[in-house]
Amino acid sequence: MSNNLVAFMYLISALLFIFALRGLSHPESSRKGNIFGIIGMIIAIITTLMFKSVLSYAEIGAAILVGGVIGTTIALRIEMTALPQLVAAFHSLVGLAAVFVAAAAFYDPASFDIGVIGSINESSLIEMSIGTFIGAITFSGSVLAFGKLQGTISGKPIVYRFQHTINAIIFLFIVFLIIIFVLDQSPSIFWSIVIISIILGILVVIPIGGADMPVVVSMLNSYSGWAACGIGFTLSNNLLIITGALVGASGAILSYIMSKGMNRSIINVVLGGFGGEKDISSSQNSEDKIIKKGNAEDAAYILKNADSVIIVPGYGMAVAQAQHALKEMSDILKKEGIIVRYAIHPVAGRMPGHMNVLLAEANVPYEEVLELEEINPDFPMTEVSFVIGANDVTNPAAKTDETSPIYGMPILDVEKSQTVLFIKRSMATGYSGVENELFYRDNTTMLFGDAKKMCENIVKSLN
Amino acid sequence: MEAHSPEIFVVGLTVFFLACIIGYYVVWSVTPALHSPLMGVTNAISSVIIVGAILAAGPYGFETSKIFGLVAVVLASVNIFGGFIVTYRMLSMFKKKNKNKKDS
């Protein structure tokens, strides 16, 4: 294949990737988009296999087969509730692959036309080490995020003194190592960059707690793109640069949307240490307040007599896997002629769009699932808000209490509806550690228990 | 493929910035309901890094760089297959529901 033909095929596959993302603007066009993405990937791989220097088809074929079988098995078996972990795990693989490709380019620069061992072009060395650095951070950061999401590592933010100073020093040290690496091109410096970047990746994610995970997952998504970009620059490969930039931009925008959903700057989330210790401050004055407890029959009675219900799902629904029971409940209500809709807060769950996927899994039509801006004006006209496993995203303190850590965060205005039903396991505060005053209001009924069991019991009572 | 020169770097940089701008507009047009599939698909396409891995794994013999290349091919393949399939699974749940079938 001539260079021009290669460049042309790569261009086609880059365009197909852009269409793949474009398709996601609507659920109906999204599946076609996914197919564009697959075709783009196939074109990219076949084009690369046509290179004169690519000879060992057996080994490459075997490697693709092994990876393909592993990837397919995991993707087919994974529970939809475990998606955030899966995505984090996949990000770590992109990061690690970037490190290995950079290492390969370093050990055999001639294959990539970037010089010979010991005298690789300086610009290539810089690009290579940046790709390695971002790749290694993506790898270890994602592994840690995976652990936190999976529950193997505590989801609590771990904070210690001089955290940010230490990270900054490590970062400067890596910059220093990169300079040395460009000057003397020694393998030991290369691997030092890898190892110290891995350590930095862990330190960057360690202070970030559970509910901030949507931001972290998006950020790592972004990093995996920039890592691909770095490799693209090293290999002077436009396809890698374009794709990396698309993915990087995508992750960056998602991080922005997520942190805006919490009214915090990305920097603030990255620096971490939110929540965790604050729950002592507000819990004292709550003992004398009265809460109204209810059971499934009460809830069924309230729901049955409403004209319109808005369901507000949160991470608790995902944990309890309550989406199917919830759908069953809303089907009965709809049969009674009650309007049922779902309100999704941008940061509900552990990854962007988490709730939407779970509801879609339970066959909830996407027309019934609305975003914060779309549904908020409707709460005053709604009789019952049914909050299942969400807390902070409904807390009116975000609007009224300037001292609250969640002040300024956009919330779902459930307090404006006539009645609020809260399914919660206990009176514990949400992730932010802030007491939710809604629990003590006259028109609030608390339903204590497992979200799934509660929905099933409500279904029983409704029948 | 190409010789490495400052001009090539500038070309790469041009491509990079233009791609960032395209990415910016395309991603903002993605409906928030599909943000999870967006992560799935970006995850899959970022594994286009397999292109570099294949080049590294290309030559005969078993040099260090080839081993690295093959490992990277395996890792990227896990992601390509896993990413596209999991995205497919998510998207197929967003199919327009047939009301009669669903309410049964």
Coordinates of C-alpha atoms in Angstrom, one line a residue:
Chain A
M1 CA 0.0 0.0 0.0
S2 CA 1.3 3.4 -0.9
N3 CA 1.6 6.1 1.8
N4 CA -1.2 8.1 0.2
L5 CA -3.6 5.1 0.2
V6 CA -2.7 4.4 3.9
A7 CA -3.4 8.0 4.8
F8 CA -6.7 7.9 2.9
M9 CA -7.9 4.7 4.6
Y10 CA -7.0 6.2 8.0
L11 CA -8.9 9.3 7.1
I12 CA -12.0 7.2 6.3
S13 CA -11.7 5.4 9.6
A14 CA -11.3 8.7 11.5
L15 CA -14.4 10.0 9.8
L16 CA -16.3 6.9 10.7
F17 CA -15.3 7.4 14.4
I18 CA -16.7 11.0 14.2
F19 CA -20.0 9.6 12.8
A20 CA -20.0 7.0 15.6
L21 CA -20.0 9.8 18.2
R22 CA -22.4 11.9 16.2
G23 CA -24.9 9.0 16.1
L24 CA -25.2 9.3 19.9
S25 CA -27.2 12.5 19.5
H26 CA -30.4 10.4 19.5
P27 CA -31.2 6.8 20.7
E28 CA -32.6 5.9 17.3
S29 CA -29.4 6.8 15.4
S30 CA -27.0 5.5 18.0
R31 CA -26.9 1.9 17.0
K32 CA -26.0 2.9 13.4
G33 CA -23.2 5.0 15.0
N34 CA -21.8 2.1 16.8
I35 CA -21.7 0.1 13.6
F36 CA -19.8 3.0 11.9
G37 CA -17.3 2.8 14.8
I38 CA -16.8 -0.9 14.3
I39 CA -16.3 -0.5 10.5
G40 CA -13.8 2.3 11.2
M41 CA -11.9 0.1 13.5
I42 CA -11.8 -2.8 11.1
I43 CA -10.6 -0.5 8.3
A44 CA -7.8 0.8 10.6
I45 CA -6.7 -2.6 11.6
I46 CA -6.7 -4.1 8.0
T47 CA -4.9 -1.1 6.6
T48 CA -2.2 -1.5 9.3
L49 CA -1.8 -5.2 8.6
M50 CA -1.1 -4.3 4.9
F51 CA 2.1 -2.5 5.9
K52 CA 5.2 -4.0 4.3
S53 CA 6.9 -4.3 7.7
V54 CA 4.0 -6.2 9.2
L55 CA 4.9 -9.9 8.6
S56 CA 4.0 -12.0 11.7
Y57 CA 0.3 -12.5 11.0
A58 CA 0.1 -15.6 13.1
E59 CA 1.2 -13.9 16.3
I60 CA -0.8 -10.8 15.7
G61 CA -3.9 -12.9 14.8
A62 CA -3.4 -14.9 18.0
A63 CA -3.0 -11.8 20.1
I64 CA -6.2 -10.3 18.6
L65 CA -8.0 -13.6 19.2
V66 CA -7.0 -13.8 22.8
G67 CA -7.9 -10.2 23.5
G68 CA -11.1 -10.5 21.5
V69 CA -12.3 -13.6 23.4
I70 CA -11.5 -12.0 26.8
G71 CA -13.2 -8.7 25.8
T72 CA -16.3 -10.4 24.4
T73 CA -16.7 -12.7 27.4
I74 CA -16.5 -9.8 29.8
A75 CA -18.8 -7.5 27.8
L76 CA -21.5 -10.2 27.4
R77 CA -21.4 -11.3 31.0
I78 CA -21.2 -8.0 32.9
E79 CA -24.3 -6.8 34.9
M80 CA -25.5 -3.4 33.9
T81 CA -25.1 -2.2 37.5
A82 CA -21.4 -3.0 37.2
L83 CA -20.9 -0.8 34.2
P84 CA -18.9 2.0 36.0
Q85 CA -16.3 -0.6 37.1
L86 CA -16.1 -2.1 33.7
V87 CA -15.5 1.2 32.0
A88 CA -12.8 2.0 34.6
A89 CA -11.2 -1.3 33.9
F90 CA -11.3 -0.7 30.2
H91 CA -9.7 2.7 30.6
S92 CA -6.8 1.1 32.5
L93 CA -6.2 -1.2 29.5
V94 CA -6.0 1.7 27.1
G95 CA -3.5 3.4 29.4
L96 CA -1.4 0.3 29.7
A97 CA -1.5 -0.4 26.0
A98 CA -0.2 3.2 25.4
V99 CA 2.7 2.5 27.7
F100 CA 3.6 -0.7 25.9
V101 CA 3.4 0.9 22.5
A102 CA 5.6 3.7 23.7
A103 CA 8.1 1.1 25.1
A104 CA 8.0 -0.8 21.8
A105 CA 8.8 2.4 19.9
F106 CA 11.6 3.1 22.3
Y107 CA 13.2 -0.3 21.9
D108 CA 12.7 -0.5 18.2
P109 CA 12.6 3.1 16.8
A110 CA 13.5 2.0 13.3
S111 CA 10.2 0.2 12.8
F112 CA 8.4 3.5 13.4
D113 CA 10.9 5.7 11.4
I114 CA 11.8 7.8 14.4
G115 CA 15.5 7.1 14.5
V116 CA 17.8 4.3 15.7
I117 CA 18.4 3.0 19.2
G118 CA 20.4 5.5 21.2
S119 CA 19.7 8.4 18.8
I120 CA 16.0 8.8 18.6
N121 CA 14.7 12.2 17.4
E122 CA 14.3 14.6 20.4
S123 CA 10.8 15.6 19.4
S124 CA 9.8 11.9 19.3
L125 CA 11.3 11.3 22.7
I126 CA 9.3 14.1 24.2
E127 CA 6.1 12.9 22.6
M128 CA 6.9 9.3 23.6
S129 CA 7.5 10.2 27.2
I130 CA 4.4 12.4 27.4
G131 CA 2.3 9.5 26.0
T132 CA 3.9 7.1 28.5
F133 CA 3.3 9.5 31.4
I134 CA -0.4 10.0 30.6
G135 CA -0.8 6.3 29.7
A136 CA 0.7 5.2 33.0
I137 CA -1.4 7.6 35.0
T138 CA -4.5 6.5 33.2
F139 CA -3.6 2.9 34.0
S140 CA -3.0 3.1 37.7
G141 CA -5.7 5.8 38.3
S142 CA -8.3 3.6 36.5
V143 CA -7.2 0.5 38.4
L144 CA -7.7 2.4 41.7
A145 CA -11.1 3.8 40.4
F146 CA -12.1 0.2 39.5
G147 CA -11.2 -0.9 43.0
K148 CA -13.2 1.8 44.6
L149 CA -16.2 1.2 42.4
Q150 CA -16.1 -2.5 42.8
G151 CA -15.8 -2.1 46.6
T152 CA -12.5 -3.9 46.9
I153 CA -11.0 -0.6 48.1
S154 CA -12.8 1.7 50.4
G155 CA -14.7 4.3 48.5
K156 CA -14.0 6.9 51.2
P157 CA -11.6 9.7 50.3
I158 CA -8.2 9.2 51.8
V159 CA -6.7 12.6 52.7
Y160 CA -3.4 13.3 54.4
R161 CA -1.3 16.3 55.0
F162 CA 0.6 18.0 52.2
Q163 CA -1.2 15.8 49.7
H164 CA -1.2 18.3 46.9
T165 CA 2.3 19.5 47.6
I166 CA 3.5 15.9 47.4
N167 CA 1.7 15.4 44.1
A168 CA 3.1 18.6 42.7
I169 CA 6.6 17.6 43.6
I170 CA 6.2 14.2 42.0
F171 CA 4.9 15.8 38.9
L172 CA 7.9 18.1 38.7
F173 CA 10.2 15.2 39.3
I174 CA 8.6 13.4 36.3
V175 CA 9.2 16.5 34.2
F176 CA 12.8 16.4 35.3
L177 CA 13.0 12.7 34.4
I178 CA 11.6 13.4 31.0
I179 CA 14.3 16.0 30.4
I180 CA 17.0 13.6 31.4
F181 CA 15.4 10.9 29.2
V182 CA 15.5 13.2 26.2
L183 CA 19.1 13.9 26.8
D184 CA 20.5 10.4 27.5
Q185 CA 17.8 8.0 26.2
S186 CA 18.5 5.4 28.8
P187 CA 16.0 2.6 29.3
S188 CA 16.3 2.9 33.1
I189 CA 15.0 6.5 33.0
F190 CA 12.2 5.4 30.7
W191 CA 11.0 2.8 33.2
S192 CA 11.5 5.2 36.0
I193 CA 9.0 7.6 34.3
V194 CA 6.6 4.7 33.9
I195 CA 6.8 3.7 37.6
I196 CA 6.6 7.2 39.0
S197 CA 3.7 8.0 36.8
I198 CA 1.9 4.9 38.0
I199 CA 2.5 6.1 41.6
L200 CA 1.2 9.6 40.7
G201 CA -1.9 8.0 39.1
I202 CA -2.7 6.3 42.4
L203 CA -2.1 9.4 44.5
V204 CA -4.3 11.5 42.3
V205 CA -7.3 9.2 42.6
I206 CA -6.9 8.2 46.2
P207 CA -8.5 11.4 47.8
I208 CA -11.5 11.2 45.6
G209 CA -14.6 9.6 47.2
G210 CA -17.6 7.6 46.0
A211 CA -20.1 10.1 44.6
D212 CA -17.3 12.1 42.9
M213 CA -16.6 9.0 40.8
P214 CA -18.6 10.2 37.8
V215 CA -16.1 13.0 37.5
V216 CA -13.1 10.6 37.9
V217 CA -14.4 8.1 35.4
S218 CA -14.9 10.9 32.9
M219 CA -11.5 12.3 33.6
L220 CA -9.8 9.0 33.1
N221 CA -11.8 8.6 29.9
S222 CA -10.3 11.9 28.8
Y223 CA -6.8 10.9 29.8
S224 CA -7.0 7.6 27.8
G225 CA -7.7 9.8 24.8
W226 CA -4.8 12.1 25.4
A227 CA -2.5 9.1 25.9
A228 CA -3.6 7.8 22.5
C229 CA -2.8 11.3 21.1
G230 CA 0.6 11.3 22.6
I231 CA 1.4 8.0 20.9
G232 CA -0.2 9.4 17.7
F233 CA 2.4 12.2 17.8
T234 CA 5.2 9.8 18.5
L235 CA 4.3 7.7 15.5
S236 CA 3.2 10.7 13.3
N237 CA -0.1 8.9 12.9
N238 CA -3.0 11.2 12.2
L239 CA -5.6 8.6 12.9
L240 CA -4.4 8.2 16.4
I241 CA -4.1 11.9 16.9
I242 CA -7.7 12.5 15.7
T243 CA -9.2 9.7 17.7
G244 CA -7.3 10.6 20.8
A245 CA -8.4 14.2 20.5
L246 CA -12.1 13.1 20.1
V247 CA -11.9 10.9 23.1
G248 CA -10.0 13.4 25.1
A249 CA -12.5 16.1 24.3
S250 CA -15.4 13.8 25.1
G251 CA -14.0 12.9 28.5
A252 CA -13.2 16.5 29.3
I253 CA -16.7 17.7 28.4
L254 CA -18.3 14.9 30.5
S255 CA -16.1 15.8 33.5
Y256 CA -17.2 19.4 33.0
I257 CA -20.9 18.5 32.9
M258 CA -20.5 16.3 36.0
S259 CA -18.7 18.8 38.1
K260 CA -21.2 21.4 37.1
G261 CA -23.9 19.1 38.3
M262 CA -22.3 19.3 41.7
N263 CA -21.5 23.0 41.4
R264 CA -17.8 22.4 41.9
S265 CA -14.9 23.2 39.7
I266 CA -13.1 20.2 38.2
I267 CA -10.0 21.3 40.1
N268 CA -12.0 21.2 43.3
V269 CA -13.1 17.6 42.6
V270 CA -9.6 16.5 41.5
L271 CA -8.0 17.9 44.7
G272 CA -10.6 15.8 46.4
G273 CA -11.3 15.1 50.1
F274 CA -15.0 16.1 49.8
G275 CA -17.3 14.8 52.5
G276 CA -16.4 12.0 54.8
E277 CA -15.7 13.9 58.0
K278 CA -18.4 16.5 57.9
D279 CA -21.3 14.4 59.1
I280 CA -20.7 15.2 62.8
S281 CA -21.5 18.9 62.5
S282 CA -25.1 18.7 61.4
S283 CA -26.3 15.6 63.2
Q284 CA -26.8 16.9 66.7
N285 CA -29.8 19.2 66.1
S286 CA -31.7 16.5 64.3
E287 CA -32.7 14.3 67.2
D288 CA -35.6 16.4 68.4
K289 CA -37.1 16.6 64.9
I290 CA -39.9 14.3 64.0
I291 CA -40.0 12.2 60.9
K292 CA -43.0 10.4 59.4
K293 CA -42.3 6.8 58.8
G294 CA -44.4 4.8 56.4
N295 CA -44.6 1.3 55.1
A296 CA -45.3 -0.2 51.7
E297 CA -49.1 -0.1 52.1
D298 CA -49.0 3.6 53.0
A299 CA -46.9 4.3 49.9
A300 CA -49.1 2.2 47.7
Y301 CA -52.2 4.1 49.0
I302 CA -50.5 7.5 48.4
L303 CA -49.3 6.5 44.9
K304 CA -52.7 5.1 43.8
N305 CA -54.5 8.3 44.7
A306 CA -52.2 10.5 42.8
D307 CA -52.6 11.8 39.3
S308 CA -49.0 12.3 38.5
V309 CA -45.8 10.8 40.0
I310 CA -42.2 11.6 39.3
I311 CA -39.6 9.0 40.2
V312 CA -36.2 10.2 41.2
P313 CA -33.7 7.4 41.1
G314 CA -30.2 7.5 42.6
Y315 CA -27.2 5.3 43.3
G316 CA -29.2 3.4 46.0
M317 CA -31.4 2.1 43.2
A318 CA -28.4 0.7 41.4
V319 CA -27.0 -0.8 44.6
A320 CA -30.3 -2.6 45.3
Q321 CA -30.8 -3.5 41.6
A322 CA -34.3 -2.1 42.1
Q323 CA -34.9 -0.9 38.5
H324 CA -37.0 -3.9 37.5
A325 CA -39.2 -3.8 40.6
L326 CA -39.5 -0.1 40.1
K327 CA -40.6 -0.5 36.5
E328 CA -43.2 -3.1 37.6
M329 CA -44.6 -0.6 40.1
S330 CA -44.8 2.2 37.6
D331 CA -46.5 -0.1 35.1
I332 CA -49.3 -0.7 37.6
L333 CA -49.6 3.0 38.3
K334 CA -49.7 3.7 34.5
K335 CA -52.5 1.2 34.1
E336 CA -54.5 3.2 36.7
G337 CA -54.1 6.2 34.5
I338 CA -51.4 7.9 36.6
I339 CA -48.8 9.8 34.7
V340 CA -45.4 8.4 35.7
R341 CA -42.1 10.0 34.7
Y342 CA -38.5 9.8 35.8
A343 CA -36.2 12.6 36.7
I344 CA -32.5 12.1 36.3
H345 CA -29.9 14.4 38.0
P346 CA -26.7 14.7 36.0
V347 CA -24.6 13.2 38.8
A348 CA -27.0 10.5 39.9
G349 CA -25.1 7.1 40.0
R350 CA -21.4 6.4 39.5
M351 CA -20.9 7.3 35.9
P352 CA -22.5 9.7 33.4
G353 CA -25.8 8.4 32.2
H354 CA -25.7 5.5 34.7
M355 CA -29.4 5.8 35.7
N356 CA -30.5 6.1 32.1
V357 CA -28.9 2.8 31.2
L358 CA -30.4 1.0 34.2
L359 CA -33.9 2.3 33.5
A360 CA -33.4 1.4 29.8
E361 CA -32.4 -2.1 31.0
A362 CA -35.7 -2.4 32.9
N363 CA -37.5 -1.4 29.6
V364 CA -38.5 2.1 30.8
P365 CA -39.2 4.0 27.5
Y366 CA -36.7 6.8 27.2
E367 CA -39.4 9.3 26.5
E368 CA -40.5 9.0 30.1
V369 CA -36.9 9.7 31.4
L370 CA -36.2 13.4 31.7
E371 CA -33.2 15.5 32.5
L372 CA -33.1 18.0 35.4
E373 CA -33.9 21.2 33.3
E374 CA -36.7 19.5 31.5
I375 CA -38.6 18.2 34.6
N376 CA -37.9 20.7 37.3
P377 CA -40.7 23.1 36.3
D378 CA -43.2 20.2 36.6
F379 CA -42.6 19.4 40.3
P380 CA -45.1 22.0 41.6
M381 CA -47.8 20.4 39.5
T382 CA -46.9 16.9 40.7
E383 CA -48.6 15.1 43.5
V384 CA -46.0 12.5 44.5
S385 CA -42.3 12.5 44.1
F386 CA -40.9 9.1 44.7
V387 CA -37.2 9.3 45.6
I388 CA -35.5 6.0 45.4
G389 CA -31.9 5.8 46.6
A390 CA -31.1 9.5 46.0
N391 CA -30.5 12.1 48.7
D392 CA -28.1 15.0 48.1
V393 CA -29.5 15.7 44.7
T394 CA -32.9 16.6 46.3
N395 CA -31.6 18.6 49.2
P396 CA -33.1 22.1 49.3
A397 CA -30.2 23.2 51.4
A398 CA -28.3 23.5 48.1
K399 CA -30.6 26.5 47.4
T400 CA -31.1 28.1 50.8
D401 CA -28.2 27.3 53.1
E402 CA -25.1 29.2 52.0
T403 CA -22.9 27.4 54.6
S404 CA -23.8 24.0 53.2
P405 CA -21.1 22.2 51.3
I406 CA -23.6 21.5 48.6
Y407 CA -24.7 25.1 48.3
G408 CA -25.3 26.1 44.7
M409 CA -25.6 22.6 43.4
P410 CA -28.5 22.3 41.0
I411 CA -31.2 20.0 42.6
L412 CA -34.4 18.3 41.6
D413 CA -37.2 20.3 43.2
V414 CA -39.0 17.4 44.8
E415 CA -39.9 19.6 47.8
K416 CA -42.3 21.5 45.5
S417 CA -44.5 18.5 44.9
Q418 CA -47.4 17.8 47.3
T419 CA -46.0 14.6 48.8
V420 CA -42.5 13.2 48.9
L421 CA -41.8 9.5 49.4
F422 CA -38.2 8.7 50.3
I423 CA -36.9 5.1 50.1
K424 CA -33.8 4.9 52.2
R425 CA -32.0 2.2 54.1
S426 CA -31.4 4.5 57.1
M427 CA -31.4 8.1 58.2
A428 CA -27.7 8.3 57.3
T429 CA -26.6 11.4 55.4
G430 CA -25.8 11.3 51.8
Y431 CA -22.3 11.3 50.3
S432 CA -21.8 15.0 51.1
G433 CA -22.4 14.3 54.7
V434 CA -25.2 16.9 54.8
E435 CA -28.4 16.4 56.6
N436 CA -31.4 16.6 54.3
E437 CA -34.1 18.8 55.9
L438 CA -36.7 17.3 53.5
F439 CA -36.9 14.2 55.7
Y440 CA -38.5 16.3 58.5
R441 CA -41.1 18.0 56.5
D442 CA -44.8 17.3 57.0
N443 CA -45.4 16.2 53.5
T444 CA -42.5 13.7 53.5
T445 CA -43.0 10.1 54.3
M446 CA -39.9 8.0 54.9
L447 CA -39.9 4.4 53.7
F448 CA -37.0 2.6 55.4
G449 CA -35.7 -0.6 53.8
D450 CA -34.0 -2.1 50.8
A451 CA -35.1 -0.3 47.6
K452 CA -35.9 -3.4 45.7
K453 CA -37.9 -5.1 48.5
M454 CA -39.8 -1.9 49.1
C455 CA -40.8 -1.6 45.5
E456 CA -41.8 -5.3 45.4
N457 CA -43.9 -4.8 48.6
I458 CA -45.6 -1.7 47.1
V459 CA -46.4 -3.7 44.0
K460 CA -48.0 -6.4 46.2
S461 CA -50.0 -3.8 48.0
L462 CA -51.1 -2.2 44.8
N463 CA -52.4 -5.5 43.6
Chain B
M1 CA 5.7 5.7 7.2
E2 CA 6.9 9.3 7.2
A3 CA 10.2 10.8 8.2
H4 CA 10.0 12.7 11.4
S5 CA 10.6 16.4 11.0
P6 CA 9.4 19.7 12.5
E7 CA 6.9 20.2 9.7
I8 CA 5.3 16.8 10.4
F9 CA 4.9 17.9 14.0
V10 CA 3.1 21.1 13.0
V11 CA 0.8 19.1 10.7
G12 CA 0.1 16.8 13.6
L13 CA -0.6 19.7 15.8
T14 CA -3.0 21.2 13.2
V15 CA -4.8 17.9 12.9
F16 CA -4.9 17.7 16.7
F17 CA -6.5 21.1 17.3
L18 CA -9.0 20.7 14.5
A19 CA -10.0 17.3 15.9
C20 CA -10.4 18.8 19.3
I21 CA -12.8 21.3 17.9
I22 CA -14.8 18.7 16.0
G23 CA -14.9 16.6 19.2
Y24 CA -16.1 19.5 21.2
Y25 CA -19.1 20.1 19.0
V26 CA -19.9 16.5 18.4
V27 CA -19.8 15.6 22.0
W28 CA -22.0 18.5 23.1
S29 CA -24.7 17.2 20.7
V30 CA -24.8 13.9 22.5
T31 CA -28.0 13.5 24.5
P32 CA -27.3 13.2 28.2
A33 CA -29.3 9.9 28.3
L34 CA -26.6 8.3 26.2
H35 CA -23.6 9.5 28.2
S36 CA -22.8 5.9 29.3
P37 CA -22.8 4.5 25.8
L38 CA -20.6 7.5 24.9
M39 CA -18.0 6.4 27.3
G40 CA -18.3 2.8 26.0
V41 CA -17.8 3.9 22.4
T42 CA -14.9 6.4 23.1
N43 CA -13.3 3.6 25.1
A44 CA -13.5 1.3 22.2
I45 CA -12.2 3.8 19.6
S46 CA -9.4 5.0 21.8
S47 CA -8.1 1.5 21.4
V48 CA -7.2 2.4 17.8
I49 CA -3.8 2.6 19.5
I50 CA -3.8 -1.1 18.3
V51 CA -2.4 0.4 15.1
G52 CA 0.8 1.3 16.8
A53 CA 0.8 -2.1 18.6
I54 CA 0.5 -4.0 15.3
L55 CA 3.4 -2.0 13.8
A56 CA 5.5 -2.9 16.8
A57 CA 4.5 -6.6 16.7
G58 CA 5.0 -6.7 12.9
P59 CA 8.6 -7.9 12.3
Y60 CA 9.6 -11.6 12.5
G61 CA 11.5 -12.9 15.5
F62 CA 11.0 -12.1 19.1
E63 CA 12.7 -8.8 19.9
T64 CA 11.7 -7.0 23.1
S65 CA 9.8 -4.5 21.2
K66 CA 7.8 -7.2 19.5
I67 CA 6.7 -8.7 22.8
F68 CA 5.6 -5.2 24.0
G69 CA 3.7 -4.8 20.7
L70 CA 2.0 -8.2 21.1
V71 CA 1.0 -7.4 24.7
A72 CA -0.4 -4.1 23.6
V73 CA -2.3 -5.8 20.8
V74 CA -4.0 -8.1 23.3
L75 CA -4.8 -5.3 25.7
A76 CA -6.2 -3.1 22.9
S77 CA -8.3 -6.0 21.5
V78 CA -9.9 -6.7 24.9
N79 CA -11.0 -3.1 24.8
I80 CA -12.1 -3.0 21.1
F81 CA -14.3 -6.1 21.4
G82 CA -15.4 -5.3 25.0
G83 CA -16.1 -1.6 24.3
F84 CA -18.1 -2.1 21.2
I85 CA -20.1 -5.1 22.5
V86 CA -20.9 -3.4 25.8
T87 CA -22.0 -0.3 23.9
Y88 CA -24.1 -2.4 21.6
R89 CA -25.7 -4.0 24.7
M90 CA -26.5 -0.6 26.2
L91 CA -27.8 0.9 23.0
S92 CA -30.1 -2.1 22.3
M93 CA -31.8 -1.3 25.6
F94 CA -32.6 2.1 24.3
K95 CA -34.7 0.8 21.4
K96 CA -38.1 2.3 21.0
K97 CA -40.3 0.1 23.1
N98 CA -43.4 -1.5 21.7
K99 CA -46.1 -0.4 24.1
N100 CA -48.3 -3.5 23.8
K101 CA -45.4 -5.8 24.3
K102 CA -44.0 -4.0 27.2
D103 CA -47.2 -3.5 29.2
S104 CA -48.0 -7.2 29.2

